[in-house]
mmCIF file of C-alpha atoms in Angstrom:
data_model
loop_
_atom_site.group_PDB
_atom_site.id
_atom_site.type_symbol
_atom_site.label_atom_id
_atom_site.label_comp_id
_atom_site.label_asym_id
_atom_site.label_seq_id
_atom_site.Cartn_x
_atom_site.Cartn_y
_atom_site.Cartn_z
ATOM 1 C CA MET A 1336 166.483 21.146 -66.087
ATOM 2 C CA LYS A 1337 164.559 24.133 -67.407
ATOM 3 C CA GLY A 1338 165.444 26.077 -64.252
ATOM 4 C CA LEU A 1339 169.140 25.234 -64.699
ATOM 5 C CA MET A 1340 169.056 26.441 -68.291
ATOM 6 C CA GLN A 1341 167.373 29.720 -67.318
ATOM 7 C CA PHE A 1342 169.868 30.253 -64.488
ATOM 8 C CA ASP A 1343 172.786 29.521 -66.788
ATOM 9 C CA PHE A 1344 171.542 31.832 -69.523
ATOM 10 C CA GLN A 1345 171.003 34.652 -67.034
ATOM 11 C CA SER A 1346 174.504 34.176 -65.619
ATOM 12 C CA ASN A 1347 176.120 34.263 -69.059
ATOM 13 C CA LYS A 1348 173.740 36.504 -70.998
ATOM 14 C CA LYS A 1349 176.451 38.981 -72.026
ATOM 15 C CA THR A 1350 178.656 36.221 -73.434
ATOM 16 C CA ILE A 1351 175.668 34.608 -75.151
ATOM 17 C CA LEU A 1352 174.658 37.929 -76.689
ATOM 18 C CA LEU A 1353 178.182 38.480 -78.025
ATOM 19 C CA ALA A 1354 178.290 34.970 -79.485
ATOM 20 C CA THR A 1355 174.874 35.463 -81.106
ATOM 21 C CA LEU A 1356 176.045 38.713 -82.683
ATOM 22 C CA CYS A 1357 179.122 36.933 -84.056
ATOM 23 C CA ILE A 1358 176.954 34.224 -85.599
ATOM 24 C CA GLY A 1359 174.671 36.892 -87.051
ATOM 25 C CA ALA A 1360 177.628 38.664 -88.627
ATOM 26 C CA PHE A 1361 178.846 35.447 -90.259
ATOM 27 C CA VAL A 1362 175.342 34.673 -91.499
ATOM 28 C CA VAL A 1363 175.156 38.091 -93.177
ATOM 29 C CA TYR A 1364 178.619 37.536 -94.652
ATOM 30 C CA ALA A 1365 177.572 34.140 -95.974
ATOM 31 C CA LEU A 1366 174.388 35.518 -97.526
ATOM 32 C CA VAL A 1367 176.290 38.332 -99.224
ATOM 33 C CA LYS A 1368 179.095 36.134 -100.535
ATOM 34 C CA GLY A 1369 177.025 33.025 -101.171
ATOM 35 C CA GLY A 1370 178.424 29.698 -102.341
ATOM 36 C CA SER A 1371 180.870 27.859 -100.108
ATOM 37 C CA GLN A 1372 181.287 30.957 -97.939
ATOM 38 C CA ALA A 1373 178.174 29.811 -96.107
ATOM 39 C CA LEU A 1374 180.298 27.024 -94.682
ATOM 40 C CA THR A 1375 182.198 29.585 -92.585
ATOM 41 C CA THR A 1376 179.228 29.608 -90.208
ATOM 42 C CA LEU A 1377 179.861 25.950 -89.405
ATOM 43 C CA PRO A 1378 183.247 26.202 -87.613
ATOM 44 C CA THR A 1379 182.149 29.513 -86.089
ATOM 45 C CA ALA A 1380 179.016 27.987 -84.569
ATOM 46 C CA VAL A 1381 180.983 24.996 -83.305
ATOM 47 C CA TYR A 1382 183.711 27.144 -81.770
ATOM 48 C CA LEU A 1383 181.293 29.534 -80.053
ATOM 49 C CA SER A 1384 179.173 26.745 -78.621
ATOM 50 C CA GLN A 1385 182.221 25.019 -77.135
ATOM 51 C CA VAL A 1386 183.536 28.296 -75.700
ATOM 52 C CA LEU A 1387 180.157 29.096 -74.126
ATOM 53 C CA MET A 1388 179.897 25.663 -72.559
ATOM 54 C CA LEU A 1389 183.488 25.778 -71.320
ATOM 55 C CA THR A 1390 183.052 29.295 -69.879
ATOM 56 C CA SER A 1391 179.854 28.299 -68.129
ATOM 57 C CA TYR A 1392 181.387 25.180 -66.569
ATOM 58 C CA ILE A 1393 184.547 26.963 -65.405
ATOM 59 C CA LYS A 1394 182.505 29.790 -63.918
ATOM 60 C CA ASP A 1395 180.375 27.331 -61.950
ATOM 61 C CA ALA A 1396 183.470 25.518 -60.679
ATOM 62 C CA LYS A 1397 185.410 28.624 -59.645
ATOM 63 C CA GLU A 1398 182.474 30.339 -57.942
ATOM 64 C CA GLY A 1399 181.429 27.203 -56.078
ATOM 65 C CA LEU A 1400 178.061 27.062 -57.808
ATOM 66 C CA GLN A 1401 178.335 23.330 -58.425
ATOM 67 C CA LYS A 1402 178.524 22.605 -54.709
ATOM 68 C CA TYR A 1403 175.557 24.912 -54.099
ATOM 69 C CA LEU A 1404 173.467 23.429 -56.920
ATOM 70 C CA PHE A 1405 174.143 19.829 -55.941
ATOM 71 C CA SER A 1406 173.154 20.549 -52.338
ATOM 72 C CA MET A 1407 169.632 21.033 -53.688
ATOM 73 C CA PRO A 1408 167.439 18.316 -55.203
ATOM 74 C CA ILE A 1409 169.048 18.714 -58.628
ATOM 75 C CA GLU A 1410 170.147 15.672 -60.560
ATOM 76 C CA LYS A 1411 173.633 15.723 -61.980
ATOM 77 C CA ARG A 1412 172.191 14.329 -65.192
ATOM 78 C CA ASP A 1413 170.160 17.504 -65.605
ATOM 79 C CA TYR A 1414 173.256 19.607 -64.971
ATOM 80 C CA ILE A 1415 175.189 17.900 -67.776
ATOM 81 C CA LEU A 1416 172.269 18.108 -70.188
ATOM 82 C CA SER A 1417 171.737 21.801 -69.433
ATOM 83 C CA LYS A 1418 175.353 22.547 -70.390
ATOM 84 C CA LEU A 1419 174.910 20.676 -73.665
ATOM 85 C CA THR A 1420 172.162 23.134 -74.590
ATOM 86 C CA TYR A 1421 174.838 25.374 -76.129
ATOM 87 C CA PRO A 1422 176.093 22.780 -78.646
ATOM 88 C CA LEU A 1423 172.477 21.839 -79.368
ATOM 89 C CA ILE A 1424 171.281 25.381 -80.167
ATOM 90 C CA PHE A 1425 174.355 26.466 -82.129
ATOM 91 C CA GLY A 1426 174.445 23.079 -83.836
ATOM 92 C CA LEU A 1427 170.890 23.607 -85.049
ATOM 93 C CA VAL A 1428 171.895 27.003 -86.462
ATOM 94 C CA ALA A 1429 174.929 25.586 -88.264
ATOM 95 C CA SER A 1430 172.912 22.617 -89.555
ATOM 96 C CA LEU A 1431 170.150 24.820 -90.921
ATOM 97 C CA LEU A 1432 172.483 27.270 -92.662
ATOM 98 C CA THR A 1433 174.707 24.597 -94.186
ATOM 99 C CA SER A 1434 171.709 22.540 -95.328
ATOM 100 C CA LEU A 1435 170.189 25.595 -97.000
ATOM 101 C CA GLU A 1436 173.498 26.361 -98.725
ATOM 102 C CA CYS A 1437 173.734 22.790 -100.035
ATOM 103 C CA LEU A 1438 170.110 22.792 -101.184
ATOM 104 C CA LEU A 1439 169.984 26.232 -102.781
ATOM 105 C CA GLY A 1440 173.432 25.816 -104.296
ATOM 106 C CA GLY A 1441 172.321 22.630 -106.021
ATOM 107 C CA LYS A 1442 175.094 20.571 -104.422
ATOM 108 C CA MET A 1443 172.769 18.006 -102.847
ATOM 109 C CA ASP A 1444 169.258 16.803 -103.627
ATOM 110 C CA LEU A 1445 166.342 17.158 -101.241
ATOM 111 C CA ALA A 1446 166.567 13.559 -99.998
ATOM 112 C CA THR A 1447 170.133 14.090 -98.794
ATOM 113 C CA ILE A 1448 169.516 17.331 -96.862
ATOM 114 C CA PRO A 1449 168.097 15.630 -93.712
ATOM 115 C CA PHE A 1450 171.289 13.593 -93.423
ATOM 116 C CA ILE A 1451 173.409 16.721 -93.838
ATOM 117 C CA PHE A 1452 171.333 18.450 -91.159
ATOM 118 C CA LEU A 1453 171.515 15.566 -88.681
ATOM 119 C CA GLY A 1454 175.188 14.909 -89.416
ATOM 120 C CA ILE A 1455 176.292 18.458 -88.630
ATOM 121 C CA LEU A 1456 174.127 18.549 -85.503
ATOM 122 C CA LEU A 1457 175.629 15.273 -84.293
ATOM 123 C CA ILE A 1458 179.163 16.539 -84.940
ATOM 124 C CA ASN A 1459 178.524 19.564 -82.747
ATOM 125 C CA LEU A 1460 176.932 17.442 -80.014
ATOM 126 C CA PHE A 1461 179.787 14.954 -80.248
ATOM 127 C CA LEU A 1462 182.404 17.668 -79.744
ATOM 128 C CA GLY A 1463 180.377 19.178 -76.890
ATOM 129 C CA SER A 1464 179.864 15.867 -75.092
ATOM 130 C CA LEU A 1465 183.544 14.968 -75.597
ATOM 131 C CA GLU A 1466 184.596 18.284 -74.088
ATOM 132 C CA MET A 1467 182.186 17.825 -71.180
ATOM 133 C CA LEU A 1468 183.567 14.358 -70.506
ATOM 134 C CA PHE A 1469 187.117 15.722 -70.296
ATOM 135 C CA LEU A 1470 186.021 18.673 -68.144
ATOM 136 C CA VAL A 1471 184.402 16.370 -65.601
ATOM 137 C CA LYS A 1472 187.248 13.849 -65.741
ATOM 138 C CA PHE A 1473 190.264 16.193 -65.585
ATOM 139 C CA GLY A 1474 188.797 19.420 -64.209
ATOM 140 C CA GLU A 1475 188.326 22.809 -65.763
ATOM 141 C CA GLU A 1476 192.025 23.705 -65.975
ATOM 142 C CA ARG A 1477 193.271 20.698 -67.942
ATOM 143 C CA GLY A 1478 189.964 20.072 -69.686
ATOM 144 C CA ARG A 1479 190.101 23.378 -71.527
ATOM 145 C CA PHE A 1480 193.149 22.245 -73.524
ATOM 146 C CA VAL A 1481 190.984 19.548 -75.072
ATOM 147 C CA LEU A 1482 188.780 22.279 -76.514
ATOM 148 C CA PHE A 1483 191.595 23.966 -78.402
ATOM 149 C CA GLY A 1484 192.918 20.705 -79.808
ATOM 150 C CA VAL A 1485 189.494 19.532 -80.948
ATOM 151 C CA ILE A 1486 188.581 22.879 -82.487
ATOM 152 C CA ILE A 1487 191.873 23.106 -84.403
ATOM 153 C CA VAL A 1488 191.329 19.655 -85.897
ATOM 154 C CA PHE A 1489 187.719 20.470 -86.746
ATOM 155 C CA VAL A 1490 188.553 23.780 -88.436
ATOM 156 C CA VAL A 1491 191.222 22.056 -90.532
ATOM 157 C CA LEU A 1492 188.704 19.415 -91.620
ATOM 158 C CA VAL A 1493 186.093 22.042 -92.527
ATOM 159 C CA ASN A 1494 188.633 23.946 -94.619
ATOM 160 C CA LEU A 1495 189.568 20.742 -96.415
ATOM 161 C CA PHE A 1496 185.879 20.075 -97.040
ATOM 162 C CA ARG A 1497 185.365 23.555 -98.452
ATOM 163 C CA ASP A 1498 188.429 23.346 -100.673
ATOM 164 C CA HIS A 1499 187.504 19.923 -102.060
ATOM 165 C CA THR A 1500 183.757 20.157 -102.532
ATOM 166 C CA ASP A 1501 184.079 18.952 -106.141
ATOM 167 C CA PHE A 1502 185.881 15.796 -105.042
ATOM 168 C CA LEU A 1503 183.273 15.123 -102.357
ATOM 169 C CA GLN A 1504 180.474 15.662 -104.860
ATOM 170 C CA LYS A 1505 182.020 13.016 -107.126
ATOM 171 C CA ILE A 1506 182.049 10.556 -104.233
ATOM 172 C CA TYR A 1507 178.445 11.446 -103.482
ATOM 173 C CA LEU A 1508 177.410 10.834 -107.104
ATOM 174 C CA GLN A 1509 179.187 7.484 -107.207
ATOM 175 C CA ILE A 1510 177.319 6.099 -104.205
ATOM 176 C CA GLU A 1511 174.085 8.004 -104.829
ATOM 177 C CA GLY A 1512 170.932 5.958 -104.449
ATOM 178 C CA GLY A 1513 169.993 3.227 -102.013
ATOM 179 C CA SER A 1514 173.568 2.579 -100.934
ATOM 180 C CA TRP A 1515 174.054 6.272 -100.109
ATOM 181 C CA ILE A 1516 170.940 6.320 -97.907
ATOM 182 C CA LEU A 1517 172.055 3.155 -96.144
ATOM 183 C CA ILE A 1518 175.591 4.439 -95.495
ATOM 184 C CA ALA A 1519 174.303 7.822 -94.294
ATOM 185 C CA SER A 1520 171.752 6.164 -92.007
ATOM 186 C CA LEU A 1521 174.409 3.932 -90.462
ATOM 187 C CA CYS A 1522 176.705 6.931 -89.920
ATOM 188 C CA ILE A 1523 173.910 8.888 -88.240
ATOM 189 C CA LEU A 1524 173.070 5.904 -86.036
ATOM 190 C CA PHE A 1525 176.708 5.371 -85.093
ATOM 191 C CA GLY A 1526 177.151 9.083 -84.365
ATOM 192 C CA GLY A 1527 174.059 9.140 -82.176
ATOM 193 C CA LEU A 1528 175.316 6.145 -80.192
ATOM 194 C CA MET A 1529 178.697 7.816 -79.702
ATOM 195 C CA VAL A 1530 177.064 11.010 -78.408
ATOM 196 C CA TYR A 1531 174.866 8.972 -76.072
ATOM 197 C CA GLY A 1532 177.883 7.053 -74.755
ATOM 198 C CA LEU A 1533 179.895 10.228 -74.108
ATOM 199 C CA VAL A 1534 176.984 11.919 -72.340
ATOM 200 C CA ARG A 1535 176.362 8.855 -70.193
ATOM 201 C CA GLY A 1536 180.079 8.733 -69.386
ATOM 202 C CA ALA A 1537 180.130 12.392 -68.296
ATOM 203 C CA ILE A 1538 177.051 11.881 -66.125
ATOM 204 C CA SER A 1539 178.554 8.770 -64.542
ATOM 205 C CA LEU A 1540 181.825 10.571 -63.727
ATOM 206 C CA LEU A 1541 179.990 13.554 -62.238
ATOM 207 C CA GLU A 1542 177.811 11.310 -60.076
ATOM 208 C CA LYS A 1543 180.943 9.766 -58.561
ATOM 209 C CA LYS A 1544 182.363 13.162 -57.576
ATOM 210 C CA GLU A 1545 181.911 14.568 -54.102
ATOM 211 C CA TYR A 1546 180.936 18.229 -53.662
#
């Protein structure tokens, strides 16, 4: 899988560089503005990771690289996992920045930060694995429409979160303590199982395809 990742990064290095610069610009903006502005890096990281993964998959399909790769001793599982590297890396960036903003801004205590970090990472992986499932199932042309729909919904939710942080903090304070840890742990577990199921589904669909 390491070879697939290196090959993919080399093939899309210009796009990756541009996306990294965009993330860097939003990070600088967030640091300058502070407060809830740091949350702008979250939808940006999610959007860029999905676009990179979509671009990479479409490029492979149009240039016939999938047929070439699968003619070699390369497992289709490794191919799917290599594409999900984009949501993983950008998800880690978004998780780190948002967790720092919540911690330094005094919005959450230290015990809650790991759940914030894992939750944001799982959201990005969930969206990436969902997109990959649709790409494999419906092809690159129809699958791309899923991306736009998912991203629009996600951006709307993030904006609602940013505009109602006080309300969410009240909910957090009401269930703070053992019940909060239990609920957060169950949500993380459920999210992880959903990501696993979507990834397994994408791998299963790809293994049934003929190239």
